[in-house]
Structures are given as C-alpha cells and as structure tokens.
mmCIF file of C-alpha atoms (C1' of nucleotides) in Angstrom:
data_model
loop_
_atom_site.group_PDB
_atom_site.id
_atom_site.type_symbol
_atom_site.label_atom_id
_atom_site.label_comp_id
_atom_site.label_asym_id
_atom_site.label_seq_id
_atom_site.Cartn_x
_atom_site.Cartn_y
_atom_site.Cartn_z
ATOM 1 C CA UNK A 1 -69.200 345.603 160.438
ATOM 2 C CA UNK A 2 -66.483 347.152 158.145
ATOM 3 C CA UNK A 3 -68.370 348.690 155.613
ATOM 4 C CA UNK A 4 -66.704 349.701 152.757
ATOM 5 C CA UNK A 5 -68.139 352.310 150.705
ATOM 6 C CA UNK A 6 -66.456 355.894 150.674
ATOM 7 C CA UNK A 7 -65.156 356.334 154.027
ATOM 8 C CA UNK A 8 -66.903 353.618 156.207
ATOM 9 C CA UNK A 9 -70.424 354.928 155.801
ATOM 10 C CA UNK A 10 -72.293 353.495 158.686
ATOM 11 C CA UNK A 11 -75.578 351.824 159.453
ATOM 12 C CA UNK A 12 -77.327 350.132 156.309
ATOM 13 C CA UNK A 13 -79.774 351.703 155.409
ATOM 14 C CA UNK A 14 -78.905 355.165 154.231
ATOM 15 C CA UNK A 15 -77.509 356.326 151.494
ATOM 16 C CA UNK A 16 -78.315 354.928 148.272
ATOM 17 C CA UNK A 17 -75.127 355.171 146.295
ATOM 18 C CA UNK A 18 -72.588 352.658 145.755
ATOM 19 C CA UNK A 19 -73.317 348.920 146.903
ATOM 20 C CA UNK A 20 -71.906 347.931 149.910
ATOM 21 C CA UNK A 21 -69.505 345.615 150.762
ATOM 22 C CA UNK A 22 -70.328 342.772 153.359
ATOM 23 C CA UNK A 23 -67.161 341.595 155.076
ATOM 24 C CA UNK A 24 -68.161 338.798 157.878
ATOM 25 C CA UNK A 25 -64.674 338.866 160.233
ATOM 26 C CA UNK A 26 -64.319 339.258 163.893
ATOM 27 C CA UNK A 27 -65.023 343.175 163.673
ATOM 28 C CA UNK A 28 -68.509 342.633 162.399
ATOM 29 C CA UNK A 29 -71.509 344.002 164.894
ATOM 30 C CA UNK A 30 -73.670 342.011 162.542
ATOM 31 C CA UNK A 31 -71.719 339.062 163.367
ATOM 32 C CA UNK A 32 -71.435 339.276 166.567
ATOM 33 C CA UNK A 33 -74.476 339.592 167.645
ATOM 34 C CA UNK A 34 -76.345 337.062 165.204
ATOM 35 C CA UNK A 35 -73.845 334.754 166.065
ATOM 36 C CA UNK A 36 -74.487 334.423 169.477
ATOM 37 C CA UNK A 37 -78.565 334.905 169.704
ATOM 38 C CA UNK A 38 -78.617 333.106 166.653
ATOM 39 C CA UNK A 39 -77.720 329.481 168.162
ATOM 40 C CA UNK A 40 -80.044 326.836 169.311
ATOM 41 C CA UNK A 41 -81.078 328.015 172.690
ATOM 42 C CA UNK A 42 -80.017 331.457 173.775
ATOM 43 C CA UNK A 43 -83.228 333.248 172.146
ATOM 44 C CA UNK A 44 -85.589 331.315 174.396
ATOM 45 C CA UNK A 45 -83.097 331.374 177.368
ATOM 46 C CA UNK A 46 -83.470 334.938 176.793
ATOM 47 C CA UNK A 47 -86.851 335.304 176.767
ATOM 48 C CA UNK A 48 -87.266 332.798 179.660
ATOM 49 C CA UNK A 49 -85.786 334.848 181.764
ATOM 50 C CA UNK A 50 -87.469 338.370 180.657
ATOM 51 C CA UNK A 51 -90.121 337.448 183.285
ATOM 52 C CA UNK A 52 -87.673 337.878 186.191
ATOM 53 C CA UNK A 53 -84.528 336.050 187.748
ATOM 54 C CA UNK A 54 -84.783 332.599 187.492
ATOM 55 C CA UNK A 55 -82.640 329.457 188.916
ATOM 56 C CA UNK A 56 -80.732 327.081 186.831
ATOM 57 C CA UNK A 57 -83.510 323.983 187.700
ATOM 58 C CA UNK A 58 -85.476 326.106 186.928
ATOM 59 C CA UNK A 59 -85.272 327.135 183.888
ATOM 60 C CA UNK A 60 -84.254 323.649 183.147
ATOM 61 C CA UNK A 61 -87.570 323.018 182.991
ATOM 62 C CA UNK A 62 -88.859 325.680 180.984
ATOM 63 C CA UNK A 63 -86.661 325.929 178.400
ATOM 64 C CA UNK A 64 -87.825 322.084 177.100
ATOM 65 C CA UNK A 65 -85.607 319.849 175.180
ATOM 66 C CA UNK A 66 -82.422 321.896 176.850
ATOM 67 C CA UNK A 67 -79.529 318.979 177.707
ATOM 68 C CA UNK A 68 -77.874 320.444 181.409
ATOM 69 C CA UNK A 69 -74.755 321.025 179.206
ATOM 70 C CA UNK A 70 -76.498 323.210 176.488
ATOM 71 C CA UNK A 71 -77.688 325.295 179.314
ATOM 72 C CA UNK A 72 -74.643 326.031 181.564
ATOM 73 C CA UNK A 73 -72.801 327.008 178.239
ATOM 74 C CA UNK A 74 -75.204 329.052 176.822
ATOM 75 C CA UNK A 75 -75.758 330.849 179.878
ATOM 76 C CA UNK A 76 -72.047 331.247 180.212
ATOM 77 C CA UNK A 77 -71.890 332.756 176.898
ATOM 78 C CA UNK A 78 -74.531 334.949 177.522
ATOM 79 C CA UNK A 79 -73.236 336.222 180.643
ATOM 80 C CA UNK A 80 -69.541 337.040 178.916
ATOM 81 C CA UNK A 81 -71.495 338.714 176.413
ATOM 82 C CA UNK A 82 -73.327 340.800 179.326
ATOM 83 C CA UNK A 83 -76.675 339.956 178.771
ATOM 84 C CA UNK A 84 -77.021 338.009 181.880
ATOM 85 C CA UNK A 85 -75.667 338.020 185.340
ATOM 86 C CA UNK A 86 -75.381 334.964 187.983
ATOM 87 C CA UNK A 87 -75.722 335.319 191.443
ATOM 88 C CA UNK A 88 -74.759 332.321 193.972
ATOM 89 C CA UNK A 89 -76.525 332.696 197.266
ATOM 90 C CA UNK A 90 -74.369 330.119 200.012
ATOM 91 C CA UNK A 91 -77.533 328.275 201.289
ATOM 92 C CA UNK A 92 -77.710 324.662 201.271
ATOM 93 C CA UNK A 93 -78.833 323.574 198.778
ATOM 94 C CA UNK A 94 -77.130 326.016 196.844
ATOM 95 C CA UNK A 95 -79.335 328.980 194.950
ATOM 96 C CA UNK A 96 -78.079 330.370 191.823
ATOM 97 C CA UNK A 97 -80.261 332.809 189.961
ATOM 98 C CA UNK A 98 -79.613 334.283 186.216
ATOM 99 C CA UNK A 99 -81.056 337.555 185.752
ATOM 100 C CA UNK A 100 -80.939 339.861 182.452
ATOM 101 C CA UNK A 101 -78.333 342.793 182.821
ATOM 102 C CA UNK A 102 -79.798 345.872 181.497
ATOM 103 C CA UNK A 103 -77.687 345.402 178.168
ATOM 104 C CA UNK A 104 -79.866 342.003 178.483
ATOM 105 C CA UNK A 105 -83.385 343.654 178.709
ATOM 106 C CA UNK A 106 -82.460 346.166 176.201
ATOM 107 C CA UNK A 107 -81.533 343.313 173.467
ATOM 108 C CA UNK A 108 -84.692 341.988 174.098
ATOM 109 C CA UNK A 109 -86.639 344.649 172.806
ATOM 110 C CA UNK A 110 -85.701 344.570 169.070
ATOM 111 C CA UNK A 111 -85.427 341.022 169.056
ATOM 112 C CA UNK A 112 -89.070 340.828 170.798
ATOM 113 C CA UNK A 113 -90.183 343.010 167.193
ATOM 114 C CA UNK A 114 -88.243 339.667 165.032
ATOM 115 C CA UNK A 115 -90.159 337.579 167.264
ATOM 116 C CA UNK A 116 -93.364 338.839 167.048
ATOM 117 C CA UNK A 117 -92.440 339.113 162.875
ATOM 118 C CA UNK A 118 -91.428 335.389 163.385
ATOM 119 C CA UNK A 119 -95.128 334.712 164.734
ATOM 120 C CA UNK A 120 -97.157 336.912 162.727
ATOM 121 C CA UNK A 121 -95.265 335.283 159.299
ATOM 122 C CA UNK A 122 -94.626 331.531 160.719
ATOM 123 C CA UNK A 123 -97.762 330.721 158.674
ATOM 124 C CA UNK A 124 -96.755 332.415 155.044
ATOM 125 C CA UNK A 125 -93.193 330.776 155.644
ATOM 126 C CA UNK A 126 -94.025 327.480 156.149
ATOM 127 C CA UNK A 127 -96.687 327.100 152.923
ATOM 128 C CA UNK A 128 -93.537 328.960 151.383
ATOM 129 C CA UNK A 129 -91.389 325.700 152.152
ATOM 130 C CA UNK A 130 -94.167 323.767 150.934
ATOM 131 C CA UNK A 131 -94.345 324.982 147.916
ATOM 132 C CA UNK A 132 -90.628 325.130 147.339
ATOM 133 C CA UNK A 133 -90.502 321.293 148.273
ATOM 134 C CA UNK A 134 -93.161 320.730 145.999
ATOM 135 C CA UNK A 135 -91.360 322.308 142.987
ATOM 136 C CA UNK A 136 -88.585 320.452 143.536
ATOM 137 C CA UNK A 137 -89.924 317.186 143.730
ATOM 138 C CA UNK A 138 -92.221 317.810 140.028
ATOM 139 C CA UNK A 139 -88.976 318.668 138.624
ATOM 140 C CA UNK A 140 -88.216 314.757 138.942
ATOM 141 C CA UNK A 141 -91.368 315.104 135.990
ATOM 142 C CA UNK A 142 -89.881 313.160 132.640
ATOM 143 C CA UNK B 1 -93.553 330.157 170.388
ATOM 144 C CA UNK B 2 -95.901 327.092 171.856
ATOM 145 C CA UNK B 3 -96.332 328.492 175.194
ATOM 146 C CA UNK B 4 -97.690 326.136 177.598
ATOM 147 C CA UNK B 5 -99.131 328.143 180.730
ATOM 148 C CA UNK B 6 -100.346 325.357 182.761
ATOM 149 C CA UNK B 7 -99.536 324.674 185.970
ATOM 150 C CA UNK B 8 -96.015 323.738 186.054
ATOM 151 C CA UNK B 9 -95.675 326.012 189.187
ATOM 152 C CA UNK B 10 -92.947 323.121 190.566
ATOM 153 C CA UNK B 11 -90.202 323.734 193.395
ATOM 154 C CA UNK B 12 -89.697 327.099 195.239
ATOM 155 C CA UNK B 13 -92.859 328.191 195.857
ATOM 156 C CA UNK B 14 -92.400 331.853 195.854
ATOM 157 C CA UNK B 15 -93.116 332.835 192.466
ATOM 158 C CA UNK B 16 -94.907 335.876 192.074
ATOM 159 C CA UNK B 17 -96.708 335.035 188.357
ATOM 160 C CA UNK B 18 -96.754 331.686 186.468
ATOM 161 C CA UNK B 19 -93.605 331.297 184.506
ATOM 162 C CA UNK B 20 -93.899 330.133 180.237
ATOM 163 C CA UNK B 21 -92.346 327.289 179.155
ATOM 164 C CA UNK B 22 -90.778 327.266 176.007
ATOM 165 C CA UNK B 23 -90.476 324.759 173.831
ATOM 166 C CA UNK B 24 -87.720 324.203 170.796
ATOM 167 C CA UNK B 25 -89.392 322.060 168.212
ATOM 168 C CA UNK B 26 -90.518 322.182 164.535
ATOM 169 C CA UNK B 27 -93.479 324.486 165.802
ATOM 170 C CA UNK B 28 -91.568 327.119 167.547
ATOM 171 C CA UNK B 29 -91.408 330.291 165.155
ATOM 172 C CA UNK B 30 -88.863 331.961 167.105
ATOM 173 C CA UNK B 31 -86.258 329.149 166.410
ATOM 174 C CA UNK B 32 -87.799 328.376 162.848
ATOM 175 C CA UNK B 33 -86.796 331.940 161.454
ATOM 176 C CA UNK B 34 -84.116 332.478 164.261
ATOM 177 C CA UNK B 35 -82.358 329.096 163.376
ATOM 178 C CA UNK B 36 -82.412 330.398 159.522
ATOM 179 C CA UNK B 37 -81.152 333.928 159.745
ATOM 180 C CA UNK B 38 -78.829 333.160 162.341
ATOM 181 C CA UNK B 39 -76.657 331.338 160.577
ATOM 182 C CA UNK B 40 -73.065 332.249 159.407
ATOM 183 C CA UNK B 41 -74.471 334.396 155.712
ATOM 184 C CA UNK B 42 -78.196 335.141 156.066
ATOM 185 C CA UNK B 43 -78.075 337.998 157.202
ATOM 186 C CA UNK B 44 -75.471 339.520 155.560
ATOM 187 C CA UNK B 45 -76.907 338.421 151.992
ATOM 188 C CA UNK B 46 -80.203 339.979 153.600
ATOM 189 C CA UNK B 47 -78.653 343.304 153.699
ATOM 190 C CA UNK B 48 -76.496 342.924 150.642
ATOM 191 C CA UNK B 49 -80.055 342.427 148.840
ATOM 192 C CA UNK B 50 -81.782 345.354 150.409
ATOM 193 C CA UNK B 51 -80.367 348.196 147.990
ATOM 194 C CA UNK B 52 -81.203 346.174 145.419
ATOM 195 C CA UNK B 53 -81.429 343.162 143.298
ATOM 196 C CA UNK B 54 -78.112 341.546 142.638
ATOM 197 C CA UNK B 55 -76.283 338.500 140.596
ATOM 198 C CA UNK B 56 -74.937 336.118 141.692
ATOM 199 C CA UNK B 57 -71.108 336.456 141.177
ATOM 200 C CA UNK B 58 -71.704 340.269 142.218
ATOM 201 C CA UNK B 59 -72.786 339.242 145.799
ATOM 202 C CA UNK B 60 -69.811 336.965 145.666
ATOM 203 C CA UNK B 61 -67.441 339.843 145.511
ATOM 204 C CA UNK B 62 -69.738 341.838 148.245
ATOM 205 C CA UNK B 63 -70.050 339.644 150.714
ATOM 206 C CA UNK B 64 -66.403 338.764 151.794
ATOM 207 C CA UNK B 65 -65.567 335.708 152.342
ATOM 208 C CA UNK B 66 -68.673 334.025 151.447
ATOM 209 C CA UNK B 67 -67.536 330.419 149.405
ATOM 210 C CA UNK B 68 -69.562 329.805 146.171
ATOM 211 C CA UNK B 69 -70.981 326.955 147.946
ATOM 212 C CA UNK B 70 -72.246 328.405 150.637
ATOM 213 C CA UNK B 71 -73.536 331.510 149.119
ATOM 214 C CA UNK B 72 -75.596 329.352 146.690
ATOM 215 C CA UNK B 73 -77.297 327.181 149.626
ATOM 216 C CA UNK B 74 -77.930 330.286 151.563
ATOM 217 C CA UNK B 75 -80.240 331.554 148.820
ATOM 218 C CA UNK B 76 -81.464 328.512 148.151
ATOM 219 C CA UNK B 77 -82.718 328.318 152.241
ATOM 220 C CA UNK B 78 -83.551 332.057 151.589
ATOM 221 C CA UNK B 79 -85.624 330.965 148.164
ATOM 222 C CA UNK B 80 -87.412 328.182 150.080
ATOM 223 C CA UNK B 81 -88.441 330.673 153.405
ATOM 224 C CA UNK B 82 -89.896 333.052 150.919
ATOM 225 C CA UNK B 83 -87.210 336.299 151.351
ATOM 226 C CA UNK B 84 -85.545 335.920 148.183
ATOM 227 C CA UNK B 85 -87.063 335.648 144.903
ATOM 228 C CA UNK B 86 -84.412 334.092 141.801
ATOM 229 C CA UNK B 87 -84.790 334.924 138.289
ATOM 230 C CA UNK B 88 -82.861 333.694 135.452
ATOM 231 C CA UNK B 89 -82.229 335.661 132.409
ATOM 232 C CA UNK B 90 -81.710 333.169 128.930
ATOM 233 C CA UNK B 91 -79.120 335.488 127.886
ATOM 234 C CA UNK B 92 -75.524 334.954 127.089
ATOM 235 C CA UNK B 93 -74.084 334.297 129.610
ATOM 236 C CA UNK B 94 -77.005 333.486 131.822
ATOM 237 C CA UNK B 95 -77.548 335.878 134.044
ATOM 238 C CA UNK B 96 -78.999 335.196 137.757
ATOM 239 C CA UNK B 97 -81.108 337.643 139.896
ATOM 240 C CA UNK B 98 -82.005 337.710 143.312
ATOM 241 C CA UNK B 99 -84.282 339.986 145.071
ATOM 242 C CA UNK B 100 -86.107 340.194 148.233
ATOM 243 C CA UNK B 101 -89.412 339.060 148.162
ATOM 244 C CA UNK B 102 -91.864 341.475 150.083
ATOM 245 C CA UNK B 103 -91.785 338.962 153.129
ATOM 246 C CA UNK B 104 -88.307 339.792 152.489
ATOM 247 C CA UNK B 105 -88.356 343.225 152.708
ATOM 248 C CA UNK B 106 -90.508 342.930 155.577
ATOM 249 C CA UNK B 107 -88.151 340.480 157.803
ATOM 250 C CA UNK B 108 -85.523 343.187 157.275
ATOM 251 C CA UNK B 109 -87.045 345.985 158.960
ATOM 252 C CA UNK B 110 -86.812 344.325 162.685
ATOM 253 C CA UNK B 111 -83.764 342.812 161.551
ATOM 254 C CA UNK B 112 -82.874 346.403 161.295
ATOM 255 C CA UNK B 113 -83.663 347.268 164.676
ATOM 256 C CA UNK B 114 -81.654 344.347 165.996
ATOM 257 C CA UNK B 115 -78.664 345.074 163.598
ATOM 258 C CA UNK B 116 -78.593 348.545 165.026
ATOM 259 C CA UNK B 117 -78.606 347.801 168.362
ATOM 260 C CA UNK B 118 -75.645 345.348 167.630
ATOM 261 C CA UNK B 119 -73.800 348.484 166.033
ATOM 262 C CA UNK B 120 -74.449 350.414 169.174
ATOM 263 C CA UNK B 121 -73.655 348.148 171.403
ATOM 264 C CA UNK B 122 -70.576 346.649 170.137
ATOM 265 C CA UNK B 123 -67.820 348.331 172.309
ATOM 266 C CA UNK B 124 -70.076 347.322 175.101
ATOM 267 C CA UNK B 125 -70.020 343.568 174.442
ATOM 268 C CA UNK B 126 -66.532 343.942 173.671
ATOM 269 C CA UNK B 127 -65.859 345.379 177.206
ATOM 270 C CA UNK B 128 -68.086 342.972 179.022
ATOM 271 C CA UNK B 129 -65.836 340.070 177.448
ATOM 272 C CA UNK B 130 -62.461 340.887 177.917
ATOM 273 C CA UNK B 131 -63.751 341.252 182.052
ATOM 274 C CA UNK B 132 -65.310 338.111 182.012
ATOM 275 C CA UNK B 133 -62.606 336.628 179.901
ATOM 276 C CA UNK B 134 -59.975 338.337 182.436
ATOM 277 C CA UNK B 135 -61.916 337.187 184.962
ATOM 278 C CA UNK B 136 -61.120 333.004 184.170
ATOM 279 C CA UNK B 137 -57.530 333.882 183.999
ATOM 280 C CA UNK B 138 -57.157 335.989 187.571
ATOM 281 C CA UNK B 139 -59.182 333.234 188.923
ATOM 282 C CA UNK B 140 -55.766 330.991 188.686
ATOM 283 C CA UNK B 141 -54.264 332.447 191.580
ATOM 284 C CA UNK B 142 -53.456 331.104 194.507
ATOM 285 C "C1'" DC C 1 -78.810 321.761 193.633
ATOM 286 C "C1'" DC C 2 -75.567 323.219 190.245
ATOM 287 C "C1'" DG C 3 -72.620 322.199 187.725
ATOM 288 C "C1'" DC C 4 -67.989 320.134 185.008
ATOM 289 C "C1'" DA C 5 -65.482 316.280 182.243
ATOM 290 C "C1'" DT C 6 -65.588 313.014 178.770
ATOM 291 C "C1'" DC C 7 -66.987 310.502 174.851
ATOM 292 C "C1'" DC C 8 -68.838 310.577 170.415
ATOM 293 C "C1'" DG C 9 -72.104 310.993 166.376
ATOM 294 C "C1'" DT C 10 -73.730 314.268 163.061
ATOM 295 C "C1'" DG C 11 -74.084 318.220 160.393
ATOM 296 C "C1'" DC C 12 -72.186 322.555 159.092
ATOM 297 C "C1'" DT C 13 -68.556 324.571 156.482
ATOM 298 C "C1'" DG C 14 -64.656 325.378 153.367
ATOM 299 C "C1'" DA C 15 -61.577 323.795 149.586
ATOM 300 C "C1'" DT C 16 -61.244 321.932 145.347
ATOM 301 C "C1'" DA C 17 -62.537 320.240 140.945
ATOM 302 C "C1'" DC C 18 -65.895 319.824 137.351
ATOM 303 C "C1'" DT C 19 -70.330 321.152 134.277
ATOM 304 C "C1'" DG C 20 -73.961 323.745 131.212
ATOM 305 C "C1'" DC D 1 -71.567 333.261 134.529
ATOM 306 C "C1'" DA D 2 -73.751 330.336 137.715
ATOM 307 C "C1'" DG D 3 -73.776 326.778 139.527
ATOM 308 C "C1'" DT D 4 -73.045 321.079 141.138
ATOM 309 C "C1'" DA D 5 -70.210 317.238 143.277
ATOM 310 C "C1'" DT D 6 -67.181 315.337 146.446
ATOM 311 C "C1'" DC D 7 -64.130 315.087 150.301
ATOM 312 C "C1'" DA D 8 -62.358 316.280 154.785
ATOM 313 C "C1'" DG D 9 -62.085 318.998 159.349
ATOM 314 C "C1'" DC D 10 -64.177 320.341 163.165
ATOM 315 C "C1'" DA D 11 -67.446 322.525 165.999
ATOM 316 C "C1'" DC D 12 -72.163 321.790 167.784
ATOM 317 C "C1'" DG D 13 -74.750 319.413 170.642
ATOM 318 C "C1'" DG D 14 -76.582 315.081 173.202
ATOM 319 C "C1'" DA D 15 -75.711 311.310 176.726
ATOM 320 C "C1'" DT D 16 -73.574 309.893 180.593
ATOM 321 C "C1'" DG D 17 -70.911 309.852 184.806
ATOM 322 C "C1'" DC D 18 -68.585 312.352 188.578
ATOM 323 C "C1'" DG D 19 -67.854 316.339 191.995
ATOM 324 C "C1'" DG D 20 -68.645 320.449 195.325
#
DNA sequence: CCGCATCCGTGCTGATACTG
DNA sequence: CAGTATCAGCACGGATGCGG
C-alpha cells in the first residue's frame, strides 16, 4: 500500500503517531484487492460458489441479473487473481466447473465478516440515505 | 443478500444440497455497501479517517492522487451511508471536519480483516497473475 | 454447453476553471 | 480553505450474434 510514515510502517492500525499517507497506485494491497471484489458481480460469484464447484449454466442461474459476458469475465478475472480454478471435463456436452482455490476460500472468510456487517447494518444505512435525501431536498426551503 | 431457497434444483441432477441464488438488486446488502466501498477512494478515505478526524485539504495531501472532485463526492456518498460525519467550523477561513461516524468506526473493523488479508496476500496474487498472464501468451504457439 | 466478438449507451473519473 | 460547474475520455457493462 506504500505507506509513508517513518520507514514504511505497516498495517493500519498501529501506531498512533504521525498521519499516514494514502497513496492509491498499482503497489497498493488495498487497491488491489477492493478493486477486484469490489465490482458488480465477483462478491456474489464468490459466494455462489463457496457451496462447492459449480458449472458455468449453472451459476448462470444463480447469480440473477448476470449478462453471459459479465460472467465469463469476471470469472476470468477471478481465476488470474487465484481465487478460482476451471476445470474442462471432454464430455459432450462439454462440463466446465469453477471451484474456489484455497486463496479463494480463505478471502471469503473476512469478506463473509463485511457481509454479515453489510446485513446486520443494511437497515441503519438505508434510513441514513433517507435522511440525507431528505435534508437535501428542505434545503430547496426559501 | 435476498436468498431465494426454493426449488430451483434445475439440470444435473446430482447436487448434493440445494444451491442459493443470489440476486443483485437495490435489496441486496452485500452489493449496497460492497458497490460503495469498493469504489476507486472509499476505502482509502476510510482509513485515512480512522486515526482521526481530518479537513478537508489535509486528506487531499494524504490520500495521493485523490482529485478535489472526487474526494468531495466520496464523502459526500460516505456522509449519505452514515460513516462519515461533516462539521463546519464559521471561522476564518472555514474550516471542514470529517469524522467517522460510529457505523463508521464499526464498518472499519471487518474492513480491517479484509485489508489485512489483502496485505498478506499480495505477493500471492501477484504470482498467480503473471502465470495466468504468461499463460495467454505461451498459448500462441504453434 | 460454454463461451468469444462486436456494437454501443451510460456513468465514472480526471482536468480545468470559477465561487463564497 | 472548501468547495461547485462544466467538459471530455474511456472503461464498465448490457444486448446480440456467431463458433467450437
């Protein structure tokens, strides 16, 4: 993540000295991590597929709303990431399963904890927006 | 997360244990706080915030590479979720300060877990793309 | 069944200039 | 100091059609 504070002091939450400096590049852990589980479908692909291999179709299916597109290049990214691996299997029709790597089921365990924060606070955040969207439109008040 | 556990048991009959379906709409916490702190400054402003309340221009210098404009809508998205909390200070100049909320400070510990993990597993993603990325080029032989 | 190729709209993002 | 306004580029993502 490039953290500059005397001497590249690591992890965030530490020391309490000096503020930190944020730098969001290509070396960035932070980054490059968010980045990727951050887009539109790779938390739920992820997820999908903590219940065991599954087949493309498949999870097609599960994953609603997905466009075939979406999912063959999240899936790719995933897998260059090494969360996920793809078998073929040369039957006719041909079977290709996605499985979670171990790097795979090991990401999902602290971003199961944001998940379950997600659900346990989806609630509070939403009257949150409410209110904020409220404020804004009595400020149109004369 | 809207998980729908009905039937759905469709194609390949061999599965051992009914399979979730998961759906990406305006009711889905995981992408309604996933979609926010995933983008490009969240969660770097997150962690910028965490020692501490901050101005404005001073997160500006921390967070590198952050553009005025986008700094400002981040906390305003921030404001509106409920993890940052803005106060302004009649002085002159004005002065601006934002601060996590205690949703805020809440979202931040399993942000923490997942932001660790990233720092641990960096080299490892690294790896895992330069093989897969290696991988497309070899596959140009003939 | 499992994709890839192509087209194309839309929204995110940065750069720049201006305001209280 | 702390923003707002406007413009332009481009990447994200959906729809569709073709191929192994």
């Amino acid at each position: 993540m490039v953290v500059k504070n005397k001497g590249q002091a690591n992890a965030i939450g530490e020391e309490k000295a000096e503020k930190r400096v944020f730098h969001n590049n290509d070396e960035c852990p932070i980054r490059n991590v968010v980045a990727q589980i951050g887009d539109k479908w790779s938390v739920l692909i992820l997820f999908a597929l903590v219940e065991g291999p599954d087949r493309f179709n498949s999870l097609k299916s599960r994953v609603v709303g997905v466009s075939q597109r979406m999912l063959t290049q999240t899936l790719r990214d995933l897998e260059r990431e090494g969360y996920v691996s793809r078998t073929v299997y040369p039957e006719v029709p041909v079977r290709v399963e996605y499985e979670l790597t171990k790097m795979g089921r090991d990401l999902v365990k602290p971003l199961y904890q944001l998940v379950s924060w997600a659900e346990a606070h989806h609630d509070e955040i939403r009257r949150s927006r409410k209110v904020y969207d409220g404020r804004s439109e009595s400020a149109l008040d004369s």
